[in-house]
Each structure stands twice: as C-alpha cells, then as structure tokens.
Coordinates of C-alpha atoms in Angstrom, one line a residue:
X20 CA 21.6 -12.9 -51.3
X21 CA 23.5 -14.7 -48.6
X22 CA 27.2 -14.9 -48.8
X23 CA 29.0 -17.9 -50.3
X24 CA 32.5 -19.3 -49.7
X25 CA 33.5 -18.1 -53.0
X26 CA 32.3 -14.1 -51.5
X27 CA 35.0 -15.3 -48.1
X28 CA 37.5 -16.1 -50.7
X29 CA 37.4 -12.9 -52.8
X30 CA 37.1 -10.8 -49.2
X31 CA 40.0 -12.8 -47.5
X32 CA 42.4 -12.9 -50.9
X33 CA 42.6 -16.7 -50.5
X34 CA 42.0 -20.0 -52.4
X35 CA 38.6 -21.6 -52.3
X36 CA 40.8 -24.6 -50.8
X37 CA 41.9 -22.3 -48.0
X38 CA 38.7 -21.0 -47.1
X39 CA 37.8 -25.0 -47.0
X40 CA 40.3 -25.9 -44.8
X41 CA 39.4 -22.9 -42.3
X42 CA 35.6 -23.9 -41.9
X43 CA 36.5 -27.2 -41.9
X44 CA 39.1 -26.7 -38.5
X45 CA 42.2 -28.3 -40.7
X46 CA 45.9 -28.3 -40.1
X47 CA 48.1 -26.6 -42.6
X48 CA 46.9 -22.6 -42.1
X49 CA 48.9 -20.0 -41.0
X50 CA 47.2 -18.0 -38.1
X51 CA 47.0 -14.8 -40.1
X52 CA 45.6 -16.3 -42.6
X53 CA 43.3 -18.1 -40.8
X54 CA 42.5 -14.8 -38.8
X55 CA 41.8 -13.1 -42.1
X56 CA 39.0 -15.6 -43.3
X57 CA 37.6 -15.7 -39.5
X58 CA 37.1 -12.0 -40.2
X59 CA 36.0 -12.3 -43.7
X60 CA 33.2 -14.7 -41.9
X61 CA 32.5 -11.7 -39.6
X62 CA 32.0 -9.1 -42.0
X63 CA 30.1 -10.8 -44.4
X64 CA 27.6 -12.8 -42.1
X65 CA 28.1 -16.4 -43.3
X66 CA 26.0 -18.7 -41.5
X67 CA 27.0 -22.3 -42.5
X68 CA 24.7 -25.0 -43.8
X69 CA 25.7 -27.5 -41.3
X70 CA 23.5 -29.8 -42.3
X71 CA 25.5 -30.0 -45.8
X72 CA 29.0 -29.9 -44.3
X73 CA 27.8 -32.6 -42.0
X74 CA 26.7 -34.7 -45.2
X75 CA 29.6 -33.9 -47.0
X76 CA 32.0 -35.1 -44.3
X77 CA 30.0 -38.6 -43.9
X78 CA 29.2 -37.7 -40.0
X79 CA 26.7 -39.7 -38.0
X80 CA 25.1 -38.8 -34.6
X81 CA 25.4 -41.3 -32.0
X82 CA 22.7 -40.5 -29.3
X83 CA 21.5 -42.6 -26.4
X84 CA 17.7 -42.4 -25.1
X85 CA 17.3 -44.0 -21.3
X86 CA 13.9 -44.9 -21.2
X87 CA 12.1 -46.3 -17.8
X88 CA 11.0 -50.3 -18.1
X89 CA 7.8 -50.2 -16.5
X90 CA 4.3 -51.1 -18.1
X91 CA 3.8 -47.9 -18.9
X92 CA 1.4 -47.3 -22.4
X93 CA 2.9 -44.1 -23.0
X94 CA 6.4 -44.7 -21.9
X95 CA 6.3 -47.9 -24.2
X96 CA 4.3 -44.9 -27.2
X97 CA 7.6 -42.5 -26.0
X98 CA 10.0 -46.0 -27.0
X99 CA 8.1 -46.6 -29.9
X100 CA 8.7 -42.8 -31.5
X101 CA 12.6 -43.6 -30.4
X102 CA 12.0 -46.6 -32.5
X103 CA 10.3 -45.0 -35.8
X104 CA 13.4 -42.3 -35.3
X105 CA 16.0 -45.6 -35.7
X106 CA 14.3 -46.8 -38.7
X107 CA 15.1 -43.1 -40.1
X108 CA 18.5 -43.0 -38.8
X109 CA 20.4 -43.7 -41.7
X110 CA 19.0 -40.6 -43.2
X111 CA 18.8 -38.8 -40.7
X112 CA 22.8 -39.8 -40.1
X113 CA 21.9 -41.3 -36.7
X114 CA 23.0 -43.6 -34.6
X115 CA 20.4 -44.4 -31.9
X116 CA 21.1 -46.4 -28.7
X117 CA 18.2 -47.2 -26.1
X118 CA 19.6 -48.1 -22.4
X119 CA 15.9 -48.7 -20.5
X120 CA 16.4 -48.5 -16.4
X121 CA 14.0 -49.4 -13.6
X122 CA 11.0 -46.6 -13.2
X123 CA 11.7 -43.6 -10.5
X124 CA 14.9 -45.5 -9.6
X125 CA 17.4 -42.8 -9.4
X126 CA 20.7 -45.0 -8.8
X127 CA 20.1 -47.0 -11.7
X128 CA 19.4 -44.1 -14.1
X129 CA 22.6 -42.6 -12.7
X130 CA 24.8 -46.3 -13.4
X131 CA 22.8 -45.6 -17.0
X132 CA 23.6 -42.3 -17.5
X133 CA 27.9 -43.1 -16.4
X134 CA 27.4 -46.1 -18.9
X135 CA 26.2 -43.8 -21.8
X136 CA 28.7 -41.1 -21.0
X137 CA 31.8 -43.6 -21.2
X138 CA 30.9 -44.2 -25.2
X139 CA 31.0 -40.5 -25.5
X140 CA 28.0 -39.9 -27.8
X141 CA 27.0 -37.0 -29.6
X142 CA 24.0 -36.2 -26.9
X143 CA 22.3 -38.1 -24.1
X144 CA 18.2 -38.0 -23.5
X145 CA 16.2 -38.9 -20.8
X146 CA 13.0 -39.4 -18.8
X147 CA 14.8 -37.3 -15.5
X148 CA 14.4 -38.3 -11.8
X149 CA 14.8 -35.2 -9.7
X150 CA 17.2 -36.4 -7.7
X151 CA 20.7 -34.9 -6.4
X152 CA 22.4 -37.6 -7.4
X153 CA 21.0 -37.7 -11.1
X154 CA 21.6 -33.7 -11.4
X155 CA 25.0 -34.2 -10.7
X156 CA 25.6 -36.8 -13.1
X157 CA 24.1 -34.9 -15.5
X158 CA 26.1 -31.8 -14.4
X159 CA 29.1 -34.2 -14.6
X160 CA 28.5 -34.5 -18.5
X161 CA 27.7 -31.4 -19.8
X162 CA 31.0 -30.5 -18.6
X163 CA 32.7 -33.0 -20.3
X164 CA 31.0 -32.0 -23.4
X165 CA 27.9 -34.1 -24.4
X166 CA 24.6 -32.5 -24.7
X167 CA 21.9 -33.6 -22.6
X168 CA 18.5 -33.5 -23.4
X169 CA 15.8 -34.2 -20.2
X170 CA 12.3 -35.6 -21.9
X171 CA 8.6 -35.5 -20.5
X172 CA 10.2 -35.4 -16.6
X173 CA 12.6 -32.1 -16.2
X174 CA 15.2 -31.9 -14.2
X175 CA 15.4 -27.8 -13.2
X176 CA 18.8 -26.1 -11.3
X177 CA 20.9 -29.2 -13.8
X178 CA 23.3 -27.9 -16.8
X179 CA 20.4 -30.1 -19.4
X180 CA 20.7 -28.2 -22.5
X181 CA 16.6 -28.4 -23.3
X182 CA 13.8 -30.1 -22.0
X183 CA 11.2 -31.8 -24.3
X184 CA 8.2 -31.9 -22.5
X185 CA 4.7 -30.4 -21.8
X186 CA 4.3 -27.5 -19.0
X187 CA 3.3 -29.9 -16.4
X188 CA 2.5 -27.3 -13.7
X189 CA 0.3 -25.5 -16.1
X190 CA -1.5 -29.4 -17.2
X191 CA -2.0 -29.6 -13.6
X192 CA -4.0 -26.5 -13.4
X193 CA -5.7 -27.0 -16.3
X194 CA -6.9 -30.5 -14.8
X195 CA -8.3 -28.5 -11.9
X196 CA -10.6 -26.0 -13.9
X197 CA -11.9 -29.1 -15.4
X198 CA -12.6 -31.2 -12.5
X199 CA -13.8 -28.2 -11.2
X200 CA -16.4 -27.4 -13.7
X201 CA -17.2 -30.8 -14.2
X202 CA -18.5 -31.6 -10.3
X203 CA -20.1 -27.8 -10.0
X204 CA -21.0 -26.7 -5.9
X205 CA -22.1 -30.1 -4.6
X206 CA -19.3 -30.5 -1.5
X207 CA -17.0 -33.8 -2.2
X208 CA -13.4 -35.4 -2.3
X209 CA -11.1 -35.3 -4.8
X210 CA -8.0 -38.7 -5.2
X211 CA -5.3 -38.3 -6.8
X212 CA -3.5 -40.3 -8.2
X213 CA 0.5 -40.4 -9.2
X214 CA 3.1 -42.6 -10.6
X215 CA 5.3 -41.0 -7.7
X216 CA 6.2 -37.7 -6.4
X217 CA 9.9 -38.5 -6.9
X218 CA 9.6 -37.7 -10.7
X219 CA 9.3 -34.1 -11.5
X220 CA 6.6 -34.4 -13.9
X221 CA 4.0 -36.1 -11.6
X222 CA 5.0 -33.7 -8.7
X223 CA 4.2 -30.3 -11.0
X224 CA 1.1 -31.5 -11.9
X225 CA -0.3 -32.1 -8.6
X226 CA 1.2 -29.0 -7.1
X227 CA -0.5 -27.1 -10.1
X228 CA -3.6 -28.8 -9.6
X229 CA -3.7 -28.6 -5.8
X230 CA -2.9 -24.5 -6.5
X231 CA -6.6 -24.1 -8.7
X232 CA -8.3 -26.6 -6.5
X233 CA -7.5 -24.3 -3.4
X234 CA -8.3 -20.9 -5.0
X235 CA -11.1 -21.7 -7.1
X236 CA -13.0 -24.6 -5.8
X237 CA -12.2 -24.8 -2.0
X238 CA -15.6 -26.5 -1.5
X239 CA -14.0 -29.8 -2.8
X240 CA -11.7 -31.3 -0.5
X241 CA -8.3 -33.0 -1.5
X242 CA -7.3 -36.5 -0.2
X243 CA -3.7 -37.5 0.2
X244 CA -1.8 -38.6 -2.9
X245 CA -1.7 -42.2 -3.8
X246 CA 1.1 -43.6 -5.7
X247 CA 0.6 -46.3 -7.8
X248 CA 4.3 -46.7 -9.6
X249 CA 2.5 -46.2 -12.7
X250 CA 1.7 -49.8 -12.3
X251 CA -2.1 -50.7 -13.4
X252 CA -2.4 -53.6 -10.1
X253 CA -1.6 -51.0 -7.8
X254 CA -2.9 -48.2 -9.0
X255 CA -6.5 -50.5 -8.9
X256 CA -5.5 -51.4 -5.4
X257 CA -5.1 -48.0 -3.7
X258 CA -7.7 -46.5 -5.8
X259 CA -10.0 -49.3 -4.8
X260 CA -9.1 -48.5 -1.3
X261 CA -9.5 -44.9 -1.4
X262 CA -13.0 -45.3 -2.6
X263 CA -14.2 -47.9 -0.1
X264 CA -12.6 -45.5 3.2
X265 CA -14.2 -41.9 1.9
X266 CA -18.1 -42.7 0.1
X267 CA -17.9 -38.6 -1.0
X268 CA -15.2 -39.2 -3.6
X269 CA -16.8 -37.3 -6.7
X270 CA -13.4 -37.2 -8.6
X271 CA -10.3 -38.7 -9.6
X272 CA -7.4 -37.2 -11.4
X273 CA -5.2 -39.7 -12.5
X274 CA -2.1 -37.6 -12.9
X275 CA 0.5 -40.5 -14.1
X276 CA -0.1 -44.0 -15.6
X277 CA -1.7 -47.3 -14.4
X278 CA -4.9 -46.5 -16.3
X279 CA -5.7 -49.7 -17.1
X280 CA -5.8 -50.6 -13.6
X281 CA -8.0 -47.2 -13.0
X282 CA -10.4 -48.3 -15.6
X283 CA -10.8 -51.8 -14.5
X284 CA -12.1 -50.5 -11.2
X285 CA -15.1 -47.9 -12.9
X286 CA -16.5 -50.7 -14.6
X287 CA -17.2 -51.7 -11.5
X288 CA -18.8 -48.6 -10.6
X289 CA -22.8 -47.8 -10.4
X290 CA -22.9 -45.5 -13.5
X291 CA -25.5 -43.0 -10.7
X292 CA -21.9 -43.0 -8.7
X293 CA -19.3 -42.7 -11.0
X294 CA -16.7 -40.0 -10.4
X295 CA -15.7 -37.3 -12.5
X296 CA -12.2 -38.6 -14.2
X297 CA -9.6 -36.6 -15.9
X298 CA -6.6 -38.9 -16.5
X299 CA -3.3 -38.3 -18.8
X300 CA -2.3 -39.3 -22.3
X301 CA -4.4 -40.4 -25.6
X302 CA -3.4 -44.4 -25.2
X303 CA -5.6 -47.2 -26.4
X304 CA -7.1 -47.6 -22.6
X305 CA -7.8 -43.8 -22.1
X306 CA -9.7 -43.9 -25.6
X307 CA -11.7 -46.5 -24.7
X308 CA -12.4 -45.3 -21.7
X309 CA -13.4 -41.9 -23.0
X310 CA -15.4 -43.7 -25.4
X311 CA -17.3 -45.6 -23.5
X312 CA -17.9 -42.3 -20.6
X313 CA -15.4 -43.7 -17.9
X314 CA -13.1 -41.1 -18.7
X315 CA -14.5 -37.5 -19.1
X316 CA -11.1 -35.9 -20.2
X317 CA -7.6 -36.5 -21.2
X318 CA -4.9 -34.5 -21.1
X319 CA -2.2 -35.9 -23.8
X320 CA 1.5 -34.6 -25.0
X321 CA 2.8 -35.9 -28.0
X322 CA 5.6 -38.7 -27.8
X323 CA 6.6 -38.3 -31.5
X324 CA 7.3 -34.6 -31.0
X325 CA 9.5 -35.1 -27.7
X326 CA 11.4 -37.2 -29.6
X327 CA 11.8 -35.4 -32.4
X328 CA 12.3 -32.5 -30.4
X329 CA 14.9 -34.1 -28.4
X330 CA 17.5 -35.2 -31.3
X331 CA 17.2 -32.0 -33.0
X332 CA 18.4 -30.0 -30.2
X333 CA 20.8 -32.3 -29.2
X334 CA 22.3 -32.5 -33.2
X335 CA 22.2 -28.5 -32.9
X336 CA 24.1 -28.5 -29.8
X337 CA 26.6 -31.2 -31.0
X338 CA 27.0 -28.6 -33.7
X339 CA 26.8 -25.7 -31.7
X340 CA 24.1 -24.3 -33.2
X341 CA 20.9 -22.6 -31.5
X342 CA 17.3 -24.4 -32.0
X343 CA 14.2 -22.5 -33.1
X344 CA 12.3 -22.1 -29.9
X345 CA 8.8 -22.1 -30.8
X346 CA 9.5 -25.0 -33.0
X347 CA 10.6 -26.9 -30.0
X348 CA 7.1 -25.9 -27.4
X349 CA 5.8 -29.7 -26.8
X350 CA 1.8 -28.3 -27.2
X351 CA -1.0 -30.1 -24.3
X352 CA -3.8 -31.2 -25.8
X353 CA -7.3 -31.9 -24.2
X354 CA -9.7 -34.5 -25.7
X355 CA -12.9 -35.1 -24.7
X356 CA -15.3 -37.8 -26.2
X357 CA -16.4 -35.8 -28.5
X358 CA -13.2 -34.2 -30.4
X359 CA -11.1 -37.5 -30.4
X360 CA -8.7 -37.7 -33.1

C-alpha cells in the first residue's frame, strides 16, 4: 500500500498540519523539523499526487505554442489540436497562448520566443528552426527556468526538455524503400521536394532518404532539392519546372508541404507518365489524392498527439516530475489507398 501523509506524520512525530506545510514549501518550520519529515519522505517512498496538490492549490499552467503562419494544412491541423487543447483548458488547468511567426524565419521566432519568455510561463513549445541564434534563445530560457518543448522540427545540441515529433531521419528512409519498391530496376530520376533545408525536420528526412536511395537503389538518380516554402504556388512552379528540364523523372517525394500545389500539377499528367509519389501527412489534399491514385503513399504523424505530448511534459517539468517515455514516442504511420482511416 503506498504511503500516506498520515504514515510521514506518525514516522516524523509531527502534526498532519506540519507535514502539510513541508510538502507544500511553507514558512513557519523549523529546519530540523523540516529535515525530519524530508527524511520521513525518504524512508517511506512517498511519491506525491501532483496532480491533486496542483488542484487543491487552484494552480493553472500558462503555456505558449509559436506556431509558423504559412498555408500550411498540417501546420493549420497542428493549430487546430492547440485549439481543441484551449477548449479543455479549464479542466485541464491551462492557460494556453498561441504567438504564430513567419515560416523558416529564425529572427522572428527568436523576437517570439523573447516575447513569450518575458511573461514567464509555465513552459514554451515550438515548431524549431535550427538555427544558432534560435538554440541560444532557447538555451537562454531553460536557464532561467521555463521548460521548453520543440514540436514536429527538433532543435538537437539546445537545453529543450523533449521533443514531440516523429523520427524524421528514419520517415526519410522509410520514404526511400517505398519509392524504391514502387519504380523497381527501370533507370530514372527522383525530385524532391522540401519546405526548406533550414528546418530540421525537412533536412532529416532528405538526408535519410538520400542514405537508402544511395545504398539500395543506386540505379535511380537524385536531382537537387527544390524548395517550395511549403507554399502550394511554388512548390507547382519548381516541380512543374523540374519535370519539363529532365523527361526521366519517375518519382517525387514531396518531403514538406505545398501539396496542393503538387497535386494540381499530376492532374495534368498522362496517367501512362505519372510518377511514383510519396508525400507527407494524412490532410484533406493527400487523401484525395491517394484516393483518386495521384498519391501512392503518405507518410503522416499525428498533430493531436504532439500536442498532447507537448503540454504534458512541459506540466511535468513545471512540476519537476519525469514523463513516461514510451507514452510520449510520436508513432509514423503509412497509408496507402487501400488502408485509409
């Protein structure tokens, strides 16, 4: 049975009141008595129900999301989930701010990220640009004591507490074996297309794709990354370009967003020269698409889960408290046309 604070009291030879007042980080304790209930603790193993003691005291979690502003289906599905969450948040004891900042713009997510920090919230999360000057910002607040949280984009070698986000290295390579399997011996190029390289997320992918393409299927050539700023217009307009300079493009992993723009273009396409597309995340274009055989494969993480993910770790860590690992593993699914949810 697990200990109670009635169990501290009888160990320590205190009040109930006293053992209240110790747990609770409140004035008016000596220091040996406080020393004898922080052993009491000790000896018996009390693990407390934060939760409760957090409801008891009336306290609320103010957390800040920063979000990118580009038109983005699953960045606007990631705001969405941040939305459901501050519909919950006066269960949940949450107070839930959204600061959105111009896509793969590292200078404005670092004004964002001094912004949130000045209003000192229980925990920060956000959609990371791998840049120096964003670690150090970052680096900058842990120290001051507010949790950060990176979501979908990492940002590695930075104090972050967690990151809520697929393995995008390993989506990368798991992109490749399709492709792969899906286009067989027949010689041909491969586009690719990215939101940018500047965003860790987009960059781990292609390097894990590029890694399987080059070990396992060295028969089909890779054509420089084109970035189309996650924005459907240009993503059309390179990709369009792409496939009137090289006639042997047989596939196209779209690695970041702009789908619509991607899809817009294979209607145009001779279904006898379609390529072989693998594109990322389950949105109402990439269904469509799959649907309809535009898109052969999606690779999808789930939004609700990040964000989920994201304000439990940062409540834990406002608590100091550790998280359940396995609970927090964001899980990469692959849909085809004929297992859609």
């Amino acid at each position: 049975m697990k200990p109670t604070v009635h169990d501290i009291a009888v160990h320590a030879g205190v009040s109930l009141a006293t053992v209240d007042r110790v747990l609770n980080n409140r004035p008016g304790v000596r220091h040996e008595t406080r020393a004898k209930v922080d052993a009491a603790v000790a000896a018996l193993g009390f693990v407390r129900d934060m939760a409760a003691a957090n409801l008891a005291k009336g306290r609320v979690y103010p957390l800040t999301f920063i979000l990118p502003s580009n038109d983005n289906s699953f960045m606007r599905g990631l705001a969405a989930a941040v939305g459901d969450a501050i519909a919950r948040a006066a269960v949940e004891r949450l107070a839930i701010r959204i600061i959105e900042v111009p896509a793969f713009d590292p200078q404005a997510l670092v004004a964002a990220l001094r912004e949130a920090g000045r209003e000192k919230p229980a925990g920060i999360a956000l959609v990371a640009v791998d840049a120096p000057e964003v670690r150090a910002v970052v680096d900058e607040l842990v120290e001051a004591g507010i949790p950060v949280v990176t979501l979908v984009s990492d940002l590695p070698g930075s104090k972050r507490q967690h990151y809520a986000g697929i393995d995008n290295i390993a989506a990368g390579r798991t992109a490749a074996s399709l492709m792969g399997r899906f286009l067989g011996r027949e010689p041909g190029s491969v586009a690719v297309l990215a939101g940018s390289l500047v965003v860790r997320d987009h960059r781990e992918r292609f390097e894990g794709f590029r890694a399987v393409m080059a070990a396992e299927f060295g028969h089909l050539h890779l054509l420089p990354v084109l970035e189309g700023r996650d924005d459907p217009a240009t993503a059309e307009r390179v990709l369009r370009e792409a496939l009137a300079a090289h006639a042997d493009i047989a596939g196209i992993y779209s690695l970041g967003a702009g789908n619509r723009g991607l899809v817009r273009l294979l209607k145009e396409v001779r279904r006898d020269r379609r390529p072989a597309v693998i594109a990322h995340e389950l949105t109402g274009t990439t269904r469509a698409a799959l649907t309809d055989g535009l898109i052969d494969a999606v690779l999808n993480q789930d939004a609700g889960h990040e964000v989920r993910s994201a304000i439990r770790v940062l409540k834990a860590s406002a608590d100091g408290q550790s998280v359940v690992e396995a609970q927090e593993r964001i899980r990469l699914d692959i849909f085809l046309r004929d297992n859609l949810p």
